[in-house]
CSV table of C-alpha atoms and ligand atoms in Angstrom, one decimal:
chain,number,residue,atom,x,y,z
U,19,MET,CA,26.2,-13.8,12.5
U,20,THR,CA,22.7,-14.3,12.2
U,21,THR,CA,20.7,-17.4,10.7
U,22,LEU,CA,17.4,-18.3,9.0
U,23,LYS,CA,16.5,-20.6,11.9
U,24,PRO,CA,14.2,-18.6,14.0
U,25,LEU,CA,12.1,-17.5,10.6
U,26,LEU,CA,12.0,-21.4,9.4
U,27,ALA,CA,10.9,-22.5,12.7
U,28,LYS,CA,8.2,-20.2,12.9
U,29,ASN,CA,7.3,-20.9,9.3
U,30,ARG,CA,6.9,-24.6,10.1
U,31,SER,CA,5.1,-24.1,13.0
U,32,TRP,CA,2.5,-21.6,11.2
U,33,ALA,CA,2.2,-24.3,8.4
U,34,LEU,CA,1.3,-26.9,11.0
U,35,GLN,CA,-1.2,-25.1,12.7
U,36,ARG,CA,-2.9,-24.2,9.5
U,37,ARG,CA,-2.9,-27.6,8.3
U,38,GLN,CA,-4.4,-28.9,11.7
U,39,ARG,CA,-7.5,-26.5,11.4
U,40,ASN,CA,-7.9,-27.3,7.8
U,41,PRO,CA,-6.2,-30.0,6.0
U,42,HIS,CA,-6.8,-28.5,2.6
U,43,TYR,CA,-5.5,-25.0,3.7
U,44,PHE,CA,-2.6,-25.0,1.3
U,45,GLN,CA,-3.9,-27.3,-1.6
U,46,GLN,CA,-6.9,-24.9,-2.3
U,47,ASN,CA,-4.3,-22.4,-3.4
U,48,VAL,CA,-1.6,-24.3,-5.3
U,49,HIS,CA,-2.9,-24.3,-8.9
U,50,SER,CA,-3.9,-20.7,-9.1
U,51,GLN,CA,-4.7,-17.3,-7.4
U,52,LYS,CA,-8.0,-15.4,-7.5
U,53,PRO,CA,-7.1,-12.5,-5.0
U,54,HIS,CA,-10.1,-10.2,-4.4
U,55,SER,CA,-8.1,-7.1,-3.8
U,56,LEU,CA,-5.0,-5.3,-4.9
U,57,TRP,CA,-3.3,-3.7,-2.0
U,58,ILE,CA,-0.9,-0.9,-2.5
U,59,GLY,CA,0.8,0.0,0.9
U,60,CYS,CA,4.2,1.3,2.5
U,61,SER,CA,6.9,-0.9,3.2
U,62,ASP,CA,6.9,-0.2,6.9
U,63,SER,CA,7.0,-3.4,8.9
U,64,ARG,CA,4.3,-2.1,11.3
U,65,VAL,CA,1.7,-2.1,8.5
U,66,PRO,CA,1.7,-5.7,7.1
U,67,ALA,CA,-1.2,-6.0,4.8
U,68,GLU,CA,-2.4,-9.6,5.4
U,69,VAL,CA,-2.1,-9.2,9.4
U,70,LEU,CA,-4.0,-6.0,9.6
U,71,THR,CA,-6.9,-7.2,7.6
U,72,GLY,CA,-7.0,-10.9,8.7
U,73,ALA,CA,-6.4,-12.0,5.1
U,74,HIS,CA,-5.2,-15.7,4.1
U,75,PRO,CA,-3.0,-16.7,1.4
U,76,GLY,CA,-4.6,-15.9,-2.0
U,77,GLU,CA,-6.7,-13.0,-1.0
U,78,LEU,CA,-4.3,-10.0,-1.6
U,79,PHE,CA,-2.3,-9.1,-4.5
U,80,VAL,CA,0.4,-6.8,-3.0
U,81,HIS,CA,2.7,-4.0,-3.8
U,82,ARG,CA,4.5,-2.1,-1.1
U,83,ASN,CA,7.2,0.7,-1.4
U,84,ILE,CA,8.3,3.5,0.8
U,85,ALA,CA,5.3,5.8,1.5
U,86,ASN,CA,2.9,3.8,-0.9
U,87,MET,CA,3.7,5.9,-3.8
U,88,VAL,CA,1.8,5.6,-7.1
U,89,VAL,CA,4.2,6.8,-10.0
U,90,SER,CA,3.2,6.0,-13.6
U,91,GLY,CA,6.8,5.8,-14.9
U,92,ASP,CA,7.4,3.0,-12.4
U,93,ASP,CA,7.6,-0.4,-14.3
U,94,ASN,CA,7.7,-2.2,-11.0
U,95,PHE,CA,4.4,-0.8,-9.7
U,96,MET,CA,2.7,-0.3,-13.1
U,97,SER,CA,3.5,-4.1,-13.8
U,98,VAL,CA,1.7,-5.0,-10.5
U,99,LEU,CA,-1.2,-2.7,-11.3
U,100,GLN,CA,-1.8,-4.0,-14.8
U,101,TYR,CA,-1.4,-7.9,-13.9
U,102,ALA,CA,-3.9,-7.3,-10.8
U,103,ILE,CA,-6.5,-5.5,-13.1
U,104,GLU,CA,-6.2,-7.4,-16.5
U,105,TYR,CA,-5.2,-10.8,-15.4
U,106,LEU,CA,-6.5,-11.2,-12.1
U,107,ASN,CA,-9.3,-9.2,-12.4
U,108,VAL,CA,-9.5,-7.9,-8.7
U,109,SER,CA,-12.4,-6.1,-7.8
U,110,ARG,CA,-11.0,-3.6,-5.4
U,111,ILE,CA,-7.8,-1.8,-5.0
U,112,VAL,CA,-6.8,-0.3,-1.5
U,113,LEU,CA,-4.2,2.3,-1.4
U,114,CYS,CA,-3.0,2.4,2.2
U,115,GLY,CA,-0.9,5.0,3.9
U,116,HIS,CA,-0.1,5.0,7.6
U,117,TYR,CA,0.5,7.7,10.5
U,118,GLY,CA,3.9,7.8,11.5
U,119,CYS,CA,5.2,7.2,8.1
U,120,GLY,CA,8.8,7.7,8.0
U,121,GLY,CA,8.9,8.4,4.1
U,122,VAL,CA,6.6,11.2,4.6
U,123,GLN,CA,8.5,12.4,7.6
U,124,ALA,CA,12.0,12.4,5.1
U,125,ALA,CA,9.9,14.2,2.5
U,126,VAL,CA,8.9,17.0,5.0
U,127,SER,CA,12.5,17.2,6.5
U,128,LEU,CA,14.3,16.8,3.1
U,129,PRO,CA,16.3,20.2,3.0
U,130,ASP,CA,17.6,19.8,6.2
U,131,ILE,CA,18.8,16.0,6.2
U,132,PRO,CA,22.1,14.3,5.0
U,133,LEU,CA,19.9,12.6,2.3
U,134,SER,CA,19.3,15.8,0.3
U,135,ASP,CA,23.1,15.8,-0.7
U,136,GLU,CA,23.0,12.3,-2.2
U,137,ASN,CA,21.9,11.1,-5.7
U,138,SER,CA,20.8,7.7,-4.5
U,139,PRO,CA,17.7,5.8,-5.4
U,140,LEU,CA,16.3,6.6,-1.8
U,141,ALA,CA,17.1,10.3,-2.2
U,142,ARG,CA,15.5,10.6,-5.6
U,143,ARG,CA,12.4,8.7,-4.3
U,144,ILE,CA,12.0,11.1,-1.5
U,145,THR,CA,12.4,14.2,-3.6
U,146,GLN,CA,9.8,12.8,-5.8
U,147,LEU,CA,7.5,12.3,-2.7
U,148,ARG,CA,8.4,16.0,-1.6
U,149,LYS,CA,7.1,17.2,-4.9
U,150,ALA,CA,3.9,15.4,-4.6
U,151,LEU,CA,3.3,16.7,-1.2
U,152,ALA,CA,4.3,20.2,-2.1
U,153,PRO,CA,0.6,21.7,-1.8
U,154,GLY,CA,0.2,19.9,1.6
U,155,LEU,CA,3.6,21.3,2.8
U,156,ALA,CA,2.7,24.7,1.9
U,157,GLU,CA,-0.9,24.6,3.6
U,158,THR,CA,0.5,23.0,6.7
U,159,ARG,CA,3.6,25.3,6.9
U,160,ASP,CA,2.4,27.4,9.9
U,161,ALA,CA,1.3,24.4,12.0
U,162,THR,CA,2.4,24.7,15.5
U,163,ASP,CA,1.8,20.9,16.6
U,164,GLU,CA,4.6,18.9,14.4
U,165,SER,CA,2.7,15.6,15.0
U,166,GLU,CA,-0.6,16.9,13.8
U,167,ARG,CA,1.0,18.3,10.7
U,168,LEU,CA,2.5,15.0,9.9
U,169,ASN,CA,-0.8,13.3,10.1
U,170,LEU,CA,-2.4,15.7,7.8
U,171,LEU,CA,0.3,15.2,5.4
U,172,VAL,CA,0.1,11.6,5.6
U,173,GLU,CA,-3.5,11.9,4.6
U,174,ALA,CA,-2.6,14.6,2.0
U,175,ASN,CA,0.0,11.9,0.6
U,176,VAL,CA,-3.1,9.3,0.5
U,177,LEU,CA,-4.9,11.7,-1.4
U,178,ALA,CA,-2.1,12.7,-4.0
U,179,GLN,CA,-1.3,9.0,-4.6
U,180,PHE,CA,-5.0,8.0,-4.8
U,181,GLY,CA,-5.3,10.9,-7.5
U,182,HIS,CA,-2.4,9.4,-9.6
U,183,LEU,CA,-4.0,6.0,-9.3
U,184,ILE,CA,-7.4,6.8,-10.6
U,185,ARG,CA,-5.5,8.2,-13.8
U,186,THR,CA,-3.5,5.4,-14.3
U,187,GLU,CA,-4.2,3.5,-18.1
U,188,PRO,CA,-5.1,0.1,-16.4
U,189,VAL,CA,-7.6,1.7,-13.9
U,190,LEU,CA,-9.2,4.0,-16.7
U,191,ASN,CA,-9.3,1.1,-19.1
U,192,ALA,CA,-11.0,-1.2,-16.4
U,193,TRP,CA,-13.7,1.7,-15.9
U,194,ARG,CA,-14.1,2.4,-19.6
U,195,ALA,CA,-14.8,-1.1,-20.2
U,196,GLY,CA,-17.5,-1.3,-17.6
U,197,GLY,CA,-15.4,-3.4,-15.2
U,198,GLU,CA,-16.4,-3.6,-11.6
U,199,LEU,CA,-13.5,-1.9,-9.7
U,200,ASP,CA,-13.7,0.2,-6.6
U,201,VAL,CA,-10.6,2.2,-5.4
U,202,PHE,CA,-10.3,3.1,-2.0
U,203,GLY,CA,-7.7,5.4,-0.1
U,204,CYS,CA,-7.2,4.6,3.3
U,205,VAL,CA,-5.0,5.3,6.3
U,206,TYR,CA,-3.6,3.0,9.0
U,207,ASP,CA,-3.4,3.8,12.6
U,208,LEU,CA,-0.3,2.6,14.1
U,209,GLN,CA,-1.6,3.2,17.6
U,210,SER,CA,-5.1,1.5,17.3
U,211,GLY,CA,-4.6,-1.0,14.7
U,212,HIS,CA,-7.5,0.5,12.7
U,213,LEU,CA,-7.8,1.1,9.2
U,214,LYS,CA,-9.7,4.3,8.2
U,215,GLU,CA,-11.4,5.1,4.7
U,216,LEU,CA,-10.5,8.6,3.3
U,217,ILE,CA,-11.9,8.2,0.0
U,218,GLN,CA,-13.7,5.9,-2.7
U,219,GLN,CA,-14.0,6.0,-6.4
U,220,ASN,CA,-15.7,3.7,-9.0
U,221,ALA,CA,-16.6,3.8,-12.5
U,222,GLU,CA,-19.5,6.1,-11.8
U,223,GLY,CA,-17.3,8.6,-9.7
U,224,GLN,CA,-16.4,9.7,-6.4
U,225,LEU,CA,-18.3,8.8,-3.4
U,226,PRO,CA,-18.1,10.9,-0.2
R,12,LIG,CO1,5.5,4.4,5.7
């Protein structure tokens, strides 16, 4: 049997350290939040948004799912996006994929893995991801280096999901209203710990 004890112990130690450095550390966020950014990332345990950006509580509004997907019919995702833009007025959205993404790997392997015989939430989601990656899958079909192919598909996934993101109602509405909202597509490298920008867009258009 497992217990919560190790997590509780680390939590108390973290809270104590924070209070020792700044007695108001927790008080400053108690009554409201004013995050500067919405983070849309993969659920992968190795890509923790706050840790890798050095963010403190109150800085990031976060949505994570398998393979950082943007699906306009997904009320869970869309409600987070709407709330972040319309109520929290974030000025930045960071869509972050990562090399070594198991979701992308599964989408590539889909016809040949047991998941393809299931009708489960996971199987439906990976099938949806495979469809979004179809152009990239075709383009990289003849690649000889499998890990290089996966890296390219991870980047293609960020660009595909970014394309969905900038066509969502909350983003378009913010831009139409003249709101200051910059949207970034990034990829995180598990080996170096570095975040790399792939694409950016604001109300004026796409920046190189
Ligand atoms: Co992933």
